[in-house]
Coordinates of C-alpha atoms in Angstrom, one line a residue:
M148 CA 22.0 -26.0 13.0
E149 CA 21.7 -23.6 15.9
T150 CA 20.6 -24.9 19.3
I151 CA 17.4 -23.9 20.9
L152 CA 19.1 -21.7 23.6
E153 CA 21.1 -20.0 20.9
Q154 CA 17.9 -19.3 18.8
Q155 CA 16.3 -17.8 22.1
R156 CA 19.6 -15.7 22.6
S157 CA 19.4 -14.6 19.0
Y158 CA 15.6 -13.7 19.2
H159 CA 16.2 -11.7 22.6
E160 CA 19.0 -9.9 20.8
E161 CA 16.8 -9.0 17.9
R162 CA 14.1 -7.8 20.0
E163 CA 16.3 -5.6 22.1
R164 CA 18.0 -4.0 18.8
T165 CA 14.6 -3.6 17.2
M166 CA 13.1 -1.8 20.2
D167 CA 16.3 0.5 20.4
A168 CA 15.9 1.2 16.7
M169 CA 12.3 2.1 17.0
V170 CA 12.9 4.5 19.9
K171 CA 15.7 6.2 17.7
E172 CA 13.4 6.3 14.7
I173 CA 10.5 8.1 16.8
L174 CA 12.9 10.6 18.4
H175 CA 14.7 11.4 15.0
K176 CA 13.3 14.8 13.7
K177 CA 11.7 14.6 10.3
T178 CA 12.4 17.5 8.0
G179 CA 10.0 16.8 5.3
H180 CA 6.8 15.0 4.0
R181 CA 8.7 12.5 2.1
E182 CA 11.2 11.7 4.9
T183 CA 8.1 11.5 7.3
I184 CA 6.3 8.8 5.4
N185 CA 9.6 6.8 4.7
G186 CA 10.3 7.1 8.7
D187 CA 6.9 5.6 9.3
H188 CA 7.5 2.7 6.9
R189 CA 10.7 1.9 8.5
L190 CA 9.1 2.0 12.0
K191 CA 6.2 -0.2 10.6
N192 CA 8.8 -2.8 9.5
L193 CA 10.8 -2.6 12.8
H194 CA 7.5 -3.1 14.7
D195 CA 6.5 -6.0 12.4
R196 CA 9.8 -7.8 12.9
Y197 CA 9.4 -7.2 16.7
V198 CA 6.2 -8.9 16.7
E199 CA 7.4 -11.7 14.7
S200 CA 10.5 -12.4 16.8
T201 CA 8.4 -12.2 19.9
I202 CA 5.9 -14.8 18.6
R203 CA 9.0 -17.2 17.5
L204 CA 10.5 -16.7 21.1
K205 CA 7.1 -17.5 22.9
E206 CA 6.8 -20.8 20.8
L207 CA 10.5 -21.7 22.0
Y208 CA 9.6 -21.2 25.6
E209 CA 6.5 -23.1 25.3
D210 CA 8.6 -26.0 24.3
K211 CA 5.6 -28.1 22.8
D212 CA 8.2 -30.6 21.2
G213 CA 10.2 -30.9 24.5
L214 CA 13.7 -30.2 22.7
R215 CA 14.5 -27.2 25.0
K216 CA 14.1 -29.3 28.1
E217 CA 16.1 -32.1 26.5
E218 CA 19.0 -29.7 25.7
I219 CA 19.1 -28.0 29.0
A220 CA 19.2 -31.5 30.6
A221 CA 22.2 -32.7 28.4
L222 CA 24.1 -29.4 29.4
S223 CA 23.4 -29.8 33.2
G224 CA 23.6 -33.6 33.2
P225 CA 26.7 -35.8 34.4
N226 CA 28.3 -35.7 31.0
E227 CA 28.4 -32.0 30.2
F228 CA 32.1 -32.1 29.0
H229 CA 31.0 -34.8 26.5
E230 CA 28.2 -32.7 25.2
F231 CA 30.6 -29.6 25.1
Y232 CA 33.1 -31.4 23.0
A233 CA 30.4 -33.1 20.8
R234 CA 29.1 -29.6 20.0
L235 CA 32.7 -28.2 19.5
K236 CA 33.2 -31.1 16.9
Q237 CA 29.9 -30.2 15.1
I238 CA 31.1 -26.5 14.9
K239 CA 34.6 -27.5 13.6
E240 CA 33.0 -29.9 11.1
F241 CA 30.6 -27.2 9.7
H242 CA 33.5 -24.7 9.2
R243 CA 35.6 -27.5 7.4
K244 CA 32.7 -28.3 5.0
H245 CA 32.0 -24.4 4.5
P246 CA 35.5 -22.7 4.8
N247 CA 34.0 -19.5 2.9
E248 CA 31.1 -18.9 4.9
I249 CA 30.5 -15.4 6.1
C250 CA 28.7 -14.6 9.2
V251 CA 27.2 -11.1 9.2
P252 CA 26.5 -9.8 13.0
M253 CA 23.1 -8.4 13.5
S254 CA 24.6 -5.1 14.6
V255 CA 25.8 -4.4 11.0
E256 CA 22.2 -4.4 9.7
F257 CA 21.0 -2.1 12.3
E258 CA 24.1 0.2 11.8
E259 CA 23.1 0.5 8.2
L260 CA 19.5 1.4 9.3
A261 CA 21.0 4.1 11.3
K262 CA 23.1 5.4 8.6
L263 CA 19.9 5.6 6.4
R264 CA 18.1 7.5 9.0
E265 CA 20.8 10.0 9.8
N266 CA 21.4 10.6 5.9
P267 CA 18.2 10.3 4.1
A268 CA 19.8 11.9 1.0
E269 CA 21.8 8.7 0.5
D270 CA 18.8 6.6 0.6
Y271 CA 17.6 5.9 -2.8
T272 CA 15.3 3.0 -1.9
T273 CA 11.6 3.8 -2.1
P274 CA 9.6 1.7 0.4
V275 CA 6.3 2.7 -1.2
E276 CA 5.1 3.8 -4.6
F277 CA 3.1 6.7 -5.4
T278 CA 1.6 8.0 -8.8
D279 CA 2.6 11.4 -10.1
E280 CA -0.8 12.8 -9.3
E281 CA -0.6 11.7 -5.6
G282 CA 2.7 13.9 -5.1
Y283 CA 4.2 11.3 -2.6
G284 CA 1.1 11.0 -0.6
K285 CA 0.3 14.9 -0.6
Y286 CA -2.8 14.5 -2.8
L287 CA -5.5 11.9 -3.8
D288 CA -5.5 10.3 -7.2
L289 CA -9.3 9.4 -7.7
H290 CA -9.6 9.7 -11.6
E291 CA -10.3 6.0 -12.0
C292 CA -13.2 6.1 -9.3
Y293 CA -14.5 9.4 -10.9
E294 CA -14.7 7.6 -14.4
K295 CA -16.8 4.8 -12.7
Y296 CA -18.9 7.4 -10.9
I297 CA -19.9 9.5 -13.8
N298 CA -20.8 6.2 -16.0
L299 CA -23.4 5.2 -13.2
K300 CA -27.0 5.2 -14.5
G301 CA -29.2 7.9 -13.1
I302 CA -26.2 9.9 -11.5
E303 CA -25.8 13.5 -12.0
K304 CA -22.5 14.3 -14.1
V305 CA -20.3 16.7 -12.2
D306 CA -16.7 17.6 -12.8
Y307 CA -13.6 16.2 -11.0
I308 CA -13.3 19.0 -8.5
T309 CA -17.0 18.8 -7.5
Y310 CA -16.5 15.0 -7.2
L311 CA -13.5 15.3 -4.9
A312 CA -15.9 17.4 -2.6
I313 CA -18.9 15.0 -2.7
F314 CA -17.6 11.4 -3.3
D315 CA -18.4 10.5 0.3
H316 CA -21.9 12.0 0.1
L317 CA -23.3 8.6 -0.8
F318 CA -26.3 9.3 1.4
D319 CA -27.6 11.6 -1.6
I320 CA -27.9 8.8 -4.0
P321 CA -31.3 7.3 -4.1
R322 CA -31.9 3.9 -2.8
E323 CA -33.1 2.6 -6.0
R324 CA -30.0 3.6 -7.8
K325 CA -27.8 1.6 -5.7
N326 CA -27.6 -1.5 -7.8
S327 CA -24.6 -4.1 -8.7
E328 CA -22.8 -1.4 -10.5
Y329 CA -23.0 0.9 -7.6
R330 CA -21.7 -1.7 -5.5
N331 CA -18.6 -2.2 -7.6
Y332 CA -17.9 1.5 -7.7
I333 CA -18.0 1.8 -4.0
R334 CA -16.0 -1.3 -3.6
A335 CA -13.3 0.4 -6.0
L336 CA -13.5 3.6 -4.0
L337 CA -13.0 1.7 -0.8
T338 CA -10.2 -0.3 -2.1
Y339 CA -8.1 2.9 -3.2
L340 CA -8.8 4.7 0.2
K341 CA -7.5 1.8 2.1
D342 CA -4.5 1.3 -0.1
F343 CA -3.7 5.2 0.1
V344 CA -4.1 5.3 3.9
N345 CA -1.9 2.2 4.2
R346 CA 0.9 4.0 2.0
V347 CA 0.6 7.4 3.8
K348 CA -0.1 6.2 7.4
P349 CA 1.4 2.7 7.8
L350 CA 1.2 2.8 11.5
L351 CA -2.7 3.2 11.5
D352 CA -4.5 -0.1 12.5
Q353 CA -6.8 -0.4 9.7
A354 CA -8.4 -3.6 11.2
Q355 CA -9.4 -1.7 14.5
E356 CA -10.8 1.2 12.3
M357 CA -12.9 -1.1 10.1
A358 CA -14.2 -3.0 13.1
S359 CA -15.1 0.1 14.9
A360 CA -16.9 1.4 11.9
H361 CA -18.6 -1.9 11.5
Q362 CA -19.9 -1.7 15.0
E363 CA -21.4 1.7 14.6
F364 CA -23.0 0.6 11.4
I365 CA -24.7 -2.3 13.1
K366 CA -26.2 0.2 15.8
Q367 CA -27.1 2.7 13.3
W368 CA -28.9 0.1 11.0
E369 CA -30.6 -1.6 13.7
A370 CA -31.8 1.8 14.9
G371 CA -32.6 2.9 11.4
T372 CA -30.5 6.0 11.7
F373 CA -27.8 5.0 9.1
P374 CA -27.6 8.0 6.5
G375 CA -29.2 7.1 3.1
W376 CA -30.9 4.1 4.6
P377 CA -34.2 5.2 6.5
K378 CA -36.4 2.6 7.8
E379 CA -39.5 1.5 5.5
T380 CA -42.7 3.2 6.1
G381 CA -44.9 1.2 8.5
G382 CA -42.0 -0.2 10.6
A383 CA -42.8 -3.5 12.3
L384 CA -46.2 -3.7 11.0
T385 CA -44.9 -3.7 7.4
N386 CA -42.5 -6.6 8.0
V387 CA -44.6 -8.6 10.5
G388 CA -48.2 -7.7 10.0
A389 CA -50.9 -6.7 12.3
H390 CA -54.4 -8.5 12.4
L391 CA -57.4 -6.4 11.7
D392 CA -60.9 -6.9 13.0
L393 CA -63.2 -6.9 9.8
S394 CA -66.6 -7.1 11.8
A395 CA -66.5 -3.2 11.9
F396 CA -66.6 -2.9 8.2
S397 CA -69.5 -3.3 6.0
S398 CA -67.9 -3.0 2.7
W399 CA -64.5 -3.0 0.9
E400 CA -64.9 0.9 0.5
E401 CA -64.7 1.4 4.1
L402 CA -61.5 -0.6 4.3
A403 CA -59.9 1.3 1.5
S404 CA -60.2 4.5 3.7
L405 CA -57.4 2.8 6.1
G406 CA -55.0 3.4 3.4
L407 CA -52.3 1.0 1.6
D408 CA -49.9 0.5 4.5
R409 CA -52.6 -0.6 6.9
L410 CA -54.3 -2.9 4.3
K411 CA -50.7 -4.2 3.5
S412 CA -50.0 -5.0 7.2
A413 CA -53.5 -7.0 7.6
L414 CA -52.8 -9.1 4.4
M415 CA -49.4 -10.0 5.5
A416 CA -50.7 -10.9 8.9
L417 CA -53.0 -13.4 7.2
G418 CA -50.3 -14.7 4.8
L419 CA -52.1 -13.4 1.7
K420 CA -50.8 -11.3 -1.3
C421 CA -50.4 -7.8 -0.4
G422 CA -49.7 -6.2 -3.7
G423 CA -51.8 -4.2 -6.1
T424 CA -53.8 -1.0 -5.9
L425 CA -55.8 0.3 -2.9
E426 CA -59.0 -1.1 -4.2
E427 CA -57.7 -4.5 -5.0
R428 CA -56.1 -4.8 -1.6
A429 CA -59.4 -3.7 -0.1
Q430 CA -61.4 -6.3 -1.9
R431 CA -59.0 -8.9 -1.3
L432 CA -58.9 -8.5 2.4
F433 CA -62.8 -8.1 2.7
S434 CA -63.1 -11.3 0.8
T435 CA -61.9 -13.1 3.8
K436 CA -64.5 -11.8 6.1
G437 CA -66.5 -14.6 7.7
R438 CA -64.6 -17.4 6.2
T439 CA -62.7 -20.3 8.0
S440 CA -60.6 -21.3 4.9
L441 CA -58.8 -19.0 2.6
D442 CA -58.7 -19.2 -1.2
K443 CA -55.4 -20.8 -2.3
S444 CA -55.3 -18.1 -5.3
L445 CA -55.1 -15.4 -2.6
V446 CA -52.4 -17.0 -0.6
A447 CA -48.8 -15.3 -1.0
K448 CA -46.0 -17.5 -2.1
K449 CA -43.2 -18.4 0.3
G450 CA -40.4 -17.5 -2.1
G451 CA -41.6 -13.9 -1.8
N452 CA -40.3 -13.6 1.7
K453 CA -37.1 -15.3 0.6
A454 CA -36.7 -12.8 -2.2
K455 CA -37.4 -9.8 0.2
A456 CA -34.8 -11.0 2.9
S457 CA -32.0 -11.6 0.1
T458 CA -32.8 -7.9 -1.0
Q459 CA -32.7 -6.5 2.5
Q460 CA -29.3 -8.5 3.1
R461 CA -28.0 -6.9 -0.2
H462 CA -28.9 -3.6 0.8
K463 CA -27.1 -4.1 4.3
D464 CA -23.9 -5.3 2.6
I465 CA -23.9 -2.1 0.4
A466 CA -24.5 0.1 3.4
A467 CA -21.8 -1.7 5.4
I468 CA -19.3 -0.9 2.5
E469 CA -20.5 2.7 2.7
A470 CA -19.9 2.9 6.5
Q471 CA -16.3 1.9 5.8
V472 CA -15.9 4.7 2.9
Y473 CA -17.2 7.3 5.5
R474 CA -14.7 6.3 8.0
F475 CA -11.7 6.3 5.5
A476 CA -13.0 9.5 3.9
N477 CA -12.8 11.0 7.4
I478 CA -9.3 9.9 7.8
T479 CA -8.0 11.4 4.5
G480 CA -10.1 14.7 5.1
G481 CA -6.9 16.8 5.3
T482 CA -5.5 15.2 2.1
R483 CA -8.8 15.9 0.3
G484 CA -8.7 19.5 0.9
A485 CA -5.1 19.9 -0.4
T486 CA -6.2 17.8 -3.3
I487 CA -9.1 20.2 -4.2
E488 CA -6.7 23.1 -3.9
N489 CA -4.1 21.5 -6.2
V490 CA -6.7 20.6 -8.8
T491 CA -8.2 24.1 -8.7
R492 CA -4.8 25.7 -9.1
R493 CA -3.8 23.6 -12.1
A494 CA -7.2 24.2 -13.7
A495 CA -6.7 27.8 -13.0
R496 CA -3.2 27.9 -14.7
A497 CA -4.4 26.0 -17.7
A498 CA -7.4 28.4 -18.0
G499 CA -5.1 31.2 -17.9
E500 CA -3.0 29.7 -20.6
R501 CA -6.0 29.3 -22.8
R502 CA -7.0 32.8 -22.2
D503 CA -3.6 34.1 -23.3
D504 CA -3.7 32.0 -26.4
S505 CA -7.4 33.3 -27.2
G506 CA -5.9 36.9 -26.5
D507 CA -3.1 36.2 -29.1
E508 CA -5.4 35.1 -31.6
S509 CA -7.8 37.8 -31.2
D510 CA -5.0 40.2 -31.7
A511 CA -3.9 38.6 -34.8
S512 CA -7.4 38.7 -36.4
A513 CA -7.8 42.4 -35.5
A514 CA -4.7 43.2 -37.5
P515 CA -5.0 41.8 -41.1
D516 CA -1.7 43.0 -42.3
V517 CA 0.1 40.7 -39.7
D518 CA 1.3 37.4 -41.1
S519 CA -1.2 34.8 -40.3
D520 CA 1.6 31.9 -40.1
D521 CA 1.8 32.2 -36.3
D522 CA -1.4 30.3 -35.9
E523 CA -0.3 27.4 -37.9
V524 CA 1.9 24.5 -36.9
P525 CA 5.7 25.9 -36.8
Y526 CA 8.0 24.7 -39.4
N527 CA 10.3 22.2 -37.7
P528 CA 11.7 19.7 -40.3
K529 CA 14.7 18.7 -37.8
N530 CA 12.1 18.0 -35.0
L531 CA 13.9 20.7 -32.6
P532 CA 12.4 21.0 -29.1
L533 CA 10.1 24.1 -28.7
G534 CA 11.0 27.0 -26.6
W535 CA 9.0 29.3 -24.3
D536 CA 7.0 30.9 -27.2
G537 CA 6.0 27.7 -28.6
K538 CA 8.5 28.0 -31.7
P539 CA 11.7 25.6 -32.2
I540 CA 14.8 26.8 -30.7
P541 CA 17.8 27.8 -32.8
Y542 CA 19.6 25.1 -34.3
W543 CA 22.9 26.4 -32.8
L544 CA 21.6 26.5 -29.4
Y545 CA 20.4 22.9 -30.0
K546 CA 23.8 21.7 -30.7
L547 CA 25.4 23.8 -27.9
H548 CA 23.6 21.8 -25.4
G549 CA 24.2 18.6 -27.1
L550 CA 20.8 17.7 -27.8
N551 CA 21.5 16.3 -31.3
I552 CA 23.6 13.5 -29.3
S553 CA 21.4 10.7 -28.0
Y554 CA 22.4 8.2 -25.1
T555 CA 20.5 4.9 -24.6
C556 CA 20.7 3.1 -21.2
E557 CA 20.1 -0.4 -21.1
I558 CA 19.6 -0.5 -17.4
C559 CA 16.6 1.9 -17.9
G560 CA 15.0 -0.5 -20.3
N561 CA 16.9 1.0 -23.5
Y562 CA 15.4 4.5 -22.7
T563 CA 17.0 7.2 -24.7
Y564 CA 18.1 10.6 -23.3
K565 CA 18.7 13.6 -25.3
G566 CA 22.0 15.6 -24.3
P567 CA 24.8 15.0 -21.9
K568 CA 23.1 16.9 -19.1
A569 CA 20.0 14.7 -19.1
F570 CA 22.1 11.6 -19.4
Q571 CA 24.2 12.5 -16.5
R572 CA 21.1 13.6 -14.3
H573 CA 19.3 10.2 -15.0
F574 CA 21.7 8.2 -13.1
A575 CA 20.1 9.6 -9.7
E576 CA 16.4 9.5 -10.9
W577 CA 13.9 6.8 -10.3
R578 CA 14.0 4.8 -13.6
H579 CA 17.8 4.1 -13.5
A580 CA 17.4 3.3 -9.6
H581 CA 14.6 0.9 -10.3
G582 CA 16.5 -0.9 -12.9
M583 CA 19.6 -1.2 -10.6
R584 CA 17.2 -2.6 -7.9
C585 CA 15.9 -5.1 -10.2
L586 CA 19.4 -6.4 -10.9
G587 CA 20.1 -6.6 -7.2
I588 CA 23.0 -3.9 -7.3
P589 CA 23.3 -0.8 -5.2
N590 CA 23.0 2.5 -7.1
T591 CA 26.1 3.9 -5.9
A592 CA 28.8 6.3 -7.3
H593 CA 30.8 3.1 -8.5
F594 CA 28.3 2.7 -11.3
A595 CA 28.4 6.2 -12.8
N596 CA 28.4 6.1 -16.6
V597 CA 27.5 2.4 -16.6
T598 CA 24.6 1.8 -18.8
Q599 CA 25.1 -1.8 -20.0
I600 CA 23.6 -4.5 -17.8
E601 CA 26.5 -7.0 -18.6
D602 CA 29.0 -4.1 -17.4
A603 CA 27.3 -3.4 -14.2
L604 CA 27.0 -6.8 -13.1
A605 CA 30.8 -7.6 -14.0
L606 CA 31.7 -4.4 -12.0
W607 CA 29.4 -5.6 -9.0
E608 CA 31.3 -9.0 -9.1
K609 CA 34.7 -7.2 -9.2
I610 CA 33.6 -4.9 -6.1
K611 CA 32.4 -7.9 -4.3
H612 CA 35.8 -9.8 -4.8
Q613 CA 37.9 -6.7 -3.7
Q614 CA 35.6 -6.5 -0.5
E615 CA 36.2 -10.2 0.0
N616 CA 39.9 -9.7 -0.4
E617 CA 39.9 -6.9 2.0
R618 CA 38.2 -8.8 4.7
F619 CA 40.3 -9.6 7.7
V620 CA 41.5 -13.3 7.4
A621 CA 43.0 -14.3 10.9
E622 CA 45.2 -16.8 9.4
N623 CA 47.2 -14.3 7.3
D624 CA 46.4 -11.0 9.1
E625 CA 46.7 -11.9 12.7
E626 CA 50.3 -11.3 14.1
F627 CA 52.2 -13.3 16.6
E628 CA 55.6 -12.6 18.2
D629 CA 58.1 -15.5 18.9
S630 CA 60.5 -15.6 22.1
Q631 CA 63.1 -13.5 20.0
G632 CA 60.9 -10.8 19.1
N633 CA 60.3 -11.8 15.6
V634 CA 56.6 -10.8 14.3
V635 CA 54.9 -13.5 12.0
N636 CA 51.5 -14.2 10.7
R637 CA 49.5 -16.8 12.6
K638 CA 50.0 -19.6 10.1
T639 CA 53.8 -19.3 10.2
Y640 CA 53.7 -19.2 14.0
E641 CA 51.7 -22.4 14.3
D642 CA 54.1 -24.1 11.6
L643 CA 57.1 -23.3 13.8
K644 CA 55.5 -24.3 16.9
R645 CA 54.7 -27.6 15.5
Q646 CA 58.2 -28.0 14.4
G647 CA 59.6 -27.1 17.9
L648 CA 61.6 -24.1 16.4
L649 CA 60.2 -21.4 18.8

């Protein structure tokens, strides 16, 4: 077990090396989008490691259990030599019990990080996963959210490209349409946006962004200026109520001229039921004129206020989620523009292909003497791959490329590859690299053409054994010279020395 002072020294070293690695990572010039994202994730991991080691170091300096003070007193006391030899004995006892214990210096780990930073082509690890539609963080993949959006009741059905442009226009949706299904939809949308931003911009402080968005939302909600959620008509009079002097009115028809909102406010001030038509409200209010006690049938139930408060709180929760969606949609504004361009380009390409196909069909129909077999499914009994013209490639070309030979890789989950070219190329692709990573084996050149899990594990054990044998062993590799100039290893030298033959 390491001493308290040794742990402090180790944490100080880790903080200094981590800080140095972060500075080098920031100064390193990134050549592409993929390398930029990977570099940001490496920087985020280094920052988290620096914060964690700082917290642990602070706890050691606080010395709540008093162990650090006791250790310093033992080292500086009158029996410091006794403490020294006691610790030396513990170290020898530890190495006697664990003779094959390997201690890897901290510098080796940071040297490996520096190599990956300088040679990104050799880094086969992916710190973050993206879908094919996202293009490693270049585009958004909102297909699942789009499916939920078009399934909302009362929502105008739009295509995917239009949805990408208006998915943050939540203020255009009427308030009465914002029910529980709508809340589930915006929660799913917010979850995806937060996850995407976390993968593309790992250094962004999402907690601070959400707190800032919530503060702005509270101000706008209290002022009644939040988009899509205006204040109810009547303002404070509608919620609290304002008393009305009935002595100036001689009939309920005169009260009806005040309008629904003013009658509702007066009924709420008296604690009466405020629903119904204009005539019913006016008659209900006029019936209280000159009375000291109110009819119990006209008094509003207390549960109505609770239900209204619950509804207002639900609306406020939905609006708070919308505020966060607005903030993260603003953060991903540039990515959304690139996504719209990408989807539009792909749709135009597909439309062009469809036009070409329709043109070919029209030409075929215009010429009745041309064989109509081109419009049918091509005859392909040997299941050959299709060429650029949509017809099977020649069989001699199929055999020339070796596509009739199948290669199965157990590491890739028994995936089958057609032809030696695809088989050789798959060793550097993501599926094989993921399988090797699941086995805990680095995907290096040593494991080329290895497809069986058992063979890969056996080769990895052999490589580790070779590396262990090549490791420097002081007892055998350290050289000593006796008084006559003979060079021997350390073990022989110590044997001769104990026998007095030197």
